Amino acid sequence: MANAWRRSRGVTLLSALSVVGMLGVSASVLKPRATVPDLPLAVANNAVAHITSGRGRGLYSFMGIDSTRTWRGITRRAFYLAAGGSSWNELPPVPGRHGRLAALAFAVKGRIYLFGGYTVDSAGAEVSTPDVNIWEPGTQRWLRGTDIPVPVDDAVGGVWNDSLIYLVSGWHNTDNVADVQIYDPSSDRWIAATAFPGIPVFGATGSIAGNTIILIDGTRRNTQAPRYSITSQSWTGEIDPRQPDRIVWREAPVHPGPPRYRGAAYFCGSQVIFAGGTDNPYNYNGIGYDGRPSAPMNEVVAFDVNARLWLNRPSAPERTMDHRGLVVYDGALHVVGGMRADQRVSASVTQVAQCLGAR
């Protein structure tokens, strides 16, 4: 396997002033940058990605659920906002007979890779899909990649070294899995990595910064009532650069605030920013498994993977949930669509954190 790849638990918080020093932003006020146009369609649980240079530079949104919040509202539609553009353009729909929820999208070397998710039929049956769809901006066409070995939805993912894409845990048809699956876009192949040692979950939040995976919380399946419950956990996984399928996992300090379900995350330098989500897990309609409407949050925190410290960030301007990631636009991190208060599906693109050096 090696040749194949040659190419104290606790809480530590930094003060608001430390955040200013490390990130160069105001700790009390989130200063908005350029206003980003709304999506043409209000949509939640949509896979999002961005390309920061070259052809196709801009924001992308794929699939998700519309304002009906029913199985009929799960869409295959895809949209693109060119950097500096005044409106979104509609792309050819994602291939397949049905729209999907809880997929993941990532950009590597100018292409967008779209992974998994699940379909819902009229009877409410949910099926995790193995699909790997590749959007190629240069030719404006969809390609097909090798299927995910263990089809997952609601997983955590990230890109390492602009070369490999990691999918961590998530739901597979009947239960959560601990699998860590690596996709290599250059060879269109999959490799199994060191399994996740925490509680397998769906709807966790996380990303990759440098050689470090960070994953928090998510929802576990129980053997007795309640069937599903949120889990408070924080884990880091150190990727071995010489053999990237080897990951050293360890528990991270407990993060500030309540546990999160279906929040959004992305890296900014050595930090991973976490925004939005809810502490009451729900199905696709935004109503909790306990029968109560889930309430979104606006707390924003960051984890510095080098210092292994949690940082409080200014709150986002809106409470929001039902996300698959953050995207970079005009030097800031944004959520695209999602659910707001009272399960309102939104078309807005909202800045949640500034990020020095982001493009």
Coordinates of C-alpha atoms in Angstrom, one line a residue:
M1 CA 0.0 0.0 0.0
A2 CA 2.8 2.4 0.7
N3 CA 4.1 2.4 -2.9
A4 CA 0.6 3.2 -4.1
W5 CA 0.7 6.5 -2.4
R6 CA 4.2 7.7 -3.2
R7 CA 3.7 10.8 -5.3
S8 CA -5.7 16.0 27.1
R9 CA -9.3 16.5 26.3
G10 CA -10.4 19.9 27.6
V11 CA -11.7 23.3 26.6
T12 CA -9.4 26.1 25.5
L13 CA -10.9 29.4 24.3
L14 CA -9.1 32.4 23.0
S15 CA -10.4 35.9 23.8
A16 CA -12.0 38.1 21.3
L17 CA -8.9 40.1 21.0
S18 CA -6.9 37.0 20.2
V19 CA -9.3 36.3 17.3
V20 CA -8.6 39.8 16.0
G21 CA -4.9 39.2 16.1
M22 CA -5.0 35.9 14.3
L23 CA -7.7 36.6 11.7
G24 CA -7.6 40.3 11.2
V25 CA -11.4 40.8 11.7
S26 CA -13.5 42.6 14.1
A27 CA -14.6 40.3 17.0
S28 CA -17.8 42.1 17.6
V29 CA -19.1 43.1 14.2
L30 CA -19.1 41.0 11.0
K31 CA -18.3 43.5 8.3
P32 CA -20.2 42.6 5.1
R33 CA -18.4 42.5 1.8
A34 CA -19.9 42.5 -1.6
T35 CA -23.6 41.5 -1.8
V36 CA -23.9 38.1 -3.5
P37 CA -27.0 37.6 -5.7
D38 CA -29.7 35.3 -4.6
L39 CA -30.1 31.9 -6.2
P40 CA -32.9 31.6 -8.8
L41 CA -34.5 29.0 -6.6
A42 CA -35.0 28.8 -2.8
V43 CA -33.2 25.5 -1.9
A44 CA -31.8 23.7 1.2
N45 CA -29.6 20.8 1.7
N46 CA -27.9 21.6 -1.6
A47 CA -24.3 20.6 -2.3
V48 CA -22.1 23.6 -2.8
A49 CA -18.6 24.3 -4.1
H50 CA -16.4 27.1 -5.5
I51 CA -13.6 27.4 -8.0
T52 CA -11.1 30.1 -7.1
S53 CA -9.1 30.5 -10.3
G54 CA -9.2 29.8 -14.0
R55 CA -12.2 28.9 -16.2
G56 CA -15.3 28.3 -14.2
R57 CA -14.3 30.6 -11.3
G58 CA -17.2 31.3 -9.0
L59 CA -19.9 29.5 -6.9
Y60 CA -21.9 26.3 -7.6
S61 CA -25.0 24.9 -6.1
F62 CA -26.4 21.4 -6.9
M63 CA -29.7 19.7 -6.1
G64 CA -31.4 20.0 -2.7
I65 CA -35.0 20.6 -1.7
D66 CA -37.2 23.5 -2.6
S67 CA -39.7 25.5 -0.5
T68 CA -42.3 22.7 -0.5
R69 CA -40.1 20.6 1.8
T70 CA -41.7 17.5 0.3
W71 CA -40.2 14.6 -1.6
R72 CA -41.6 16.1 -4.8
G73 CA -39.5 19.2 -4.2
I74 CA -36.1 17.3 -4.3
T75 CA -34.5 18.7 -7.4
R76 CA -31.7 17.9 -9.9
R77 CA -31.2 21.6 -10.8
A78 CA -27.7 23.1 -10.7
F79 CA -26.6 26.7 -10.7
Y80 CA -23.4 28.7 -11.3
L81 CA -22.5 32.3 -10.3
A82 CA -19.4 33.6 -12.1
A83 CA -17.0 35.6 -10.0
G84 CA -18.2 39.1 -10.0
G85 CA -21.4 38.1 -11.8
S86 CA -24.7 39.8 -11.2
S87 CA -26.9 36.7 -11.5
W88 CA -26.7 32.9 -11.4
N89 CA -26.8 30.8 -14.5
E90 CA -28.6 27.5 -14.7
L91 CA -26.4 24.5 -15.6
P92 CA -27.6 21.2 -17.1
P93 CA -29.3 19.2 -14.4
V94 CA -27.3 16.7 -12.4
P95 CA -27.5 13.3 -14.2
G96 CA -29.9 10.7 -12.9
R97 CA -33.6 10.0 -12.7
H98 CA -34.1 11.7 -9.3
G99 CA -32.9 14.7 -7.3
R100 CA -30.8 14.0 -4.2
L101 CA -30.3 15.4 -0.7
A102 CA -27.2 15.4 1.5
A103 CA -24.7 15.2 -1.3
L104 CA -21.2 16.7 -1.1
A105 CA -19.4 18.8 -3.8
F106 CA -15.7 19.7 -4.0
A107 CA -13.5 21.5 -6.5
V108 CA -10.1 19.9 -7.5
K109 CA -8.0 21.3 -10.3
G110 CA -10.8 23.2 -12.0
R111 CA -13.4 20.4 -11.9
I112 CA -16.3 19.9 -9.5
Y113 CA -16.8 16.5 -8.0
L114 CA -20.3 15.6 -6.7
F115 CA -20.7 12.7 -4.3
G116 CA -23.6 10.5 -3.1
G117 CA -26.6 11.8 -1.3
Y118 CA -30.0 10.1 -1.0
T119 CA -33.2 9.9 -3.0
V120 CA -36.7 9.9 -1.5
D121 CA -39.7 8.2 -3.2
S122 CA -43.5 8.9 -2.7
A123 CA -43.7 6.3 0.1
G124 CA -40.8 8.1 1.9
A125 CA -38.2 5.4 1.3
E126 CA -34.7 6.8 1.3
V127 CA -31.8 5.2 -0.6
S128 CA -28.2 6.2 -0.4
T129 CA -26.7 6.7 -3.9
P130 CA -23.2 5.7 -5.0
D131 CA -23.0 8.3 -7.8
V132 CA -19.9 10.4 -8.5
N133 CA -20.8 13.1 -11.0
I134 CA -18.1 15.4 -12.4
W135 CA -18.8 18.9 -13.8
E136 CA -16.2 20.1 -16.3
P137 CA -16.5 23.9 -16.8
G138 CA -14.3 23.8 -19.8
T139 CA -16.6 21.6 -21.9
Q140 CA -19.8 22.4 -20.0
R141 CA -20.6 18.8 -19.6
W142 CA -21.2 16.2 -16.9
L143 CA -18.9 13.2 -16.7
R144 CA -19.3 10.0 -14.5
G145 CA -16.7 8.8 -12.0
T146 CA -16.3 5.5 -10.3
D147 CA -19.1 4.8 -7.8
I148 CA -18.5 5.2 -4.1
P149 CA -17.6 1.8 -2.7
V150 CA -19.9 2.3 0.4
P151 CA -22.6 4.7 -0.8
V152 CA -23.1 7.5 1.8
D153 CA -25.1 10.6 2.4
D154 CA -24.9 13.3 5.1
A155 CA -21.1 12.5 5.3
V156 CA -18.3 15.0 6.2
G157 CA -15.8 15.6 3.5
G158 CA -12.9 17.7 2.4
V159 CA -10.0 18.1 -0.1
W160 CA -6.4 17.3 0.9
N161 CA -3.5 19.0 -1.0
D162 CA -5.8 19.8 -4.0
S163 CA -5.5 16.2 -4.9
L164 CA -7.5 13.7 -2.8
I165 CA -11.1 13.9 -1.6
Y166 CA -12.1 12.4 1.8
L167 CA -15.5 11.2 2.8
V168 CA -15.9 10.5 6.5
S169 CA -18.7 8.5 8.2
G170 CA -22.3 9.4 7.1
W171 CA -25.5 7.3 6.5
H172 CA -25.6 4.2 4.4
N173 CA -29.2 3.1 3.8
T174 CA -30.0 1.6 7.2
D175 CA -27.3 2.9 9.6
N176 CA -24.3 5.2 10.0
V177 CA -20.9 3.9 9.0
A178 CA -17.4 4.5 10.3
D179 CA -15.8 4.2 6.8
V180 CA -13.3 6.8 5.6
Q181 CA -13.3 6.7 1.8
I182 CA -10.7 8.5 -0.4
Y183 CA -11.3 9.4 -4.0
D184 CA -8.4 10.1 -6.3
P185 CA -9.6 12.3 -9.2
S186 CA -6.3 11.8 -11.1
S187 CA -6.9 8.0 -11.4
D188 CA -10.7 7.8 -10.7
R189 CA -10.2 5.3 -8.0
W190 CA -11.1 4.7 -4.4
I191 CA -9.0 3.8 -1.4
A192 CA -10.2 2.8 2.1
A193 CA -8.5 4.9 4.8
T194 CA -8.2 4.5 8.6
A195 CA -11.8 4.2 9.9
F196 CA -13.3 7.0 12.0
P197 CA -13.1 5.9 15.7
G198 CA -15.8 8.2 17.1
I199 CA -19.5 7.6 17.1
P200 CA -20.6 7.1 13.5
V201 CA -23.1 9.8 12.6
F202 CA -25.0 11.5 9.8
G203 CA -25.2 15.3 9.5
A204 CA -21.9 16.0 11.2
T205 CA -20.0 19.2 10.3
G206 CA -16.3 19.4 9.3
S207 CA -13.6 20.0 6.7
I208 CA -9.9 19.6 6.1
A209 CA -7.2 22.3 6.8
G210 CA -3.6 21.4 5.9
N211 CA -3.2 17.7 6.9
T212 CA -5.9 17.8 9.5
I213 CA -9.5 16.6 9.3
I214 CA -11.8 18.1 11.9
L215 CA -15.3 16.7 12.5
I216 CA -17.8 17.6 15.2
D217 CA -21.2 16.3 16.4
G218 CA -23.8 14.7 14.1
T219 CA -26.7 12.4 14.7
R220 CA -26.5 8.8 15.9
R221 CA -29.0 6.0 15.5
N222 CA -30.3 4.4 18.7
T223 CA -31.5 0.9 19.3
Q224 CA -34.4 2.3 21.4
A225 CA -36.4 5.5 21.5
P226 CA -35.6 8.1 20.5
R227 CA -34.6 6.6 17.2
Y228 CA -32.1 9.3 16.5
S229 CA -30.3 11.8 18.8
I230 CA -27.7 14.4 18.4
T231 CA -24.1 13.6 19.6
S232 CA -21.6 16.0 21.0
Q233 CA -18.1 15.0 19.8
S234 CA -15.0 16.6 18.4
W235 CA -12.3 14.7 16.5
T236 CA -9.3 15.5 14.5
G237 CA -7.6 13.1 12.0
E238 CA -4.0 13.7 11.0
I239 CA -3.3 12.6 7.4
D240 CA 0.1 11.1 6.8
P241 CA 1.4 13.0 3.8
R242 CA 3.6 10.0 2.8
Q243 CA 0.7 7.6 2.9
P244 CA -2.6 9.5 2.9
D245 CA -4.8 6.5 3.6
R246 CA -3.3 6.4 7.1
I247 CA -5.0 8.8 9.5
V248 CA -4.2 9.3 13.2
W249 CA -7.4 10.1 14.9
R250 CA -7.7 11.7 18.4
E251 CA -10.3 13.6 20.3
A252 CA -10.2 17.3 20.0
P253 CA -11.1 19.9 22.7
V254 CA -14.8 20.3 23.2
H255 CA -16.1 23.0 21.0
P256 CA -18.0 26.1 22.3
G257 CA -21.8 26.2 22.1
P258 CA -24.4 23.4 21.6
P259 CA -23.8 20.4 19.3
R260 CA -24.6 21.0 15.7
Y261 CA -26.5 19.1 13.0
R262 CA -26.3 20.0 9.3
G263 CA -24.1 23.0 9.9
A264 CA -21.6 24.4 7.4
A265 CA -17.8 24.3 7.5
Y266 CA -14.8 25.2 5.4
F267 CA -11.2 26.1 6.0
C268 CA -9.5 29.5 6.2
G269 CA -5.8 29.1 6.4
S270 CA -5.0 26.9 9.4
Q271 CA -8.6 27.3 10.7
V272 CA -11.8 25.6 10.0
I273 CA -14.9 27.8 10.3
F274 CA -18.2 26.3 11.6
A275 CA -21.5 28.2 11.0
G276 CA -25.2 27.5 11.5
G277 CA -26.9 24.2 12.1
T278 CA -29.3 23.2 14.8
D279 CA -29.2 21.1 18.0
N280 CA -32.4 19.3 17.1
P281 CA -31.8 16.7 14.3
Y282 CA -34.6 16.5 11.7
N283 CA -35.5 14.8 8.4
Y284 CA -35.7 16.7 5.1
N285 CA -38.7 18.8 6.1
G286 CA -37.0 20.6 9.0
I287 CA -39.2 19.0 11.7
G288 CA -37.2 17.2 14.3
Y289 CA -37.4 13.5 14.9
D290 CA -38.9 14.4 18.2
G291 CA -41.8 16.1 16.4
R292 CA -40.7 19.7 17.3
P293 CA -39.7 22.2 14.6
S294 CA -36.0 22.5 14.5
A295 CA -34.6 26.0 15.2
P296 CA -31.5 27.2 13.3
M297 CA -28.5 28.9 15.0
N298 CA -26.2 31.7 14.1
E299 CA -23.2 30.9 16.3
V300 CA -19.9 30.9 14.4
V301 CA -16.8 29.2 15.8
A302 CA -13.4 28.3 14.4
F303 CA -10.9 25.5 15.2
D304 CA -7.2 26.2 14.6
V305 CA -5.7 22.9 13.6
N306 CA -2.1 24.0 14.4
A307 CA -2.8 25.3 17.9
R308 CA -5.7 22.9 18.6
L309 CA -7.7 25.8 20.0
W310 CA -11.3 26.8 19.5
L311 CA -12.1 30.4 18.7
N312 CA -15.4 32.3 19.1
R313 CA -16.2 34.3 16.0
P314 CA -18.8 37.1 15.4
S315 CA -22.3 35.6 15.0
A316 CA -23.8 35.3 11.5
P317 CA -26.4 37.9 10.5
E318 CA -29.1 35.2 10.2
R319 CA -29.9 31.9 11.9
T320 CA -29.5 29.2 9.4
M321 CA -29.4 25.4 9.0
D322 CA -29.6 22.5 6.5
H323 CA -26.3 23.1 4.8
R324 CA -23.6 21.0 3.1
G325 CA -20.7 23.4 3.4
L326 CA -19.4 26.9 3.2
V327 CA -18.1 28.6 0.0
V328 CA -15.5 31.3 -0.6
Y329 CA -16.6 34.5 -2.4
D330 CA -14.8 37.9 -2.4
G331 CA -12.6 36.9 0.5
A332 CA -15.4 35.8 2.8
L333 CA -17.2 32.6 3.6
H334 CA -20.9 32.2 2.8
V335 CA -23.8 29.8 3.1
V336 CA -25.8 29.3 0.0
G337 CA -29.5 28.7 0.5
G338 CA -30.5 26.5 3.4
M339 CA -33.3 26.9 6.0
R340 CA -34.0 29.9 8.1
A341 CA -36.4 30.3 11.1
D342 CA -39.7 28.6 10.9
Q343 CA -38.4 26.1 8.3
R344 CA -38.3 28.8 5.6
V345 CA -36.2 27.6 2.6
S346 CA -34.1 30.4 1.4
A347 CA -32.5 31.5 -1.9
S348 CA -30.1 34.0 -0.2
V349 CA -26.3 33.8 -0.1
T350 CA -25.2 35.0 3.3
Q351 CA -21.8 35.9 4.5
V352 CA -20.9 34.2 7.8
A353 CA -17.2 34.9 8.3
Q354 CA -14.4 36.9 6.7
C355 CA -11.2 35.1 5.6
L356 CA -8.0 37.0 5.0
G357 CA -6.3 35.7 1.9
A358 CA -9.3 33.9 0.5
R359 CA -10.1 34.4 -3.2

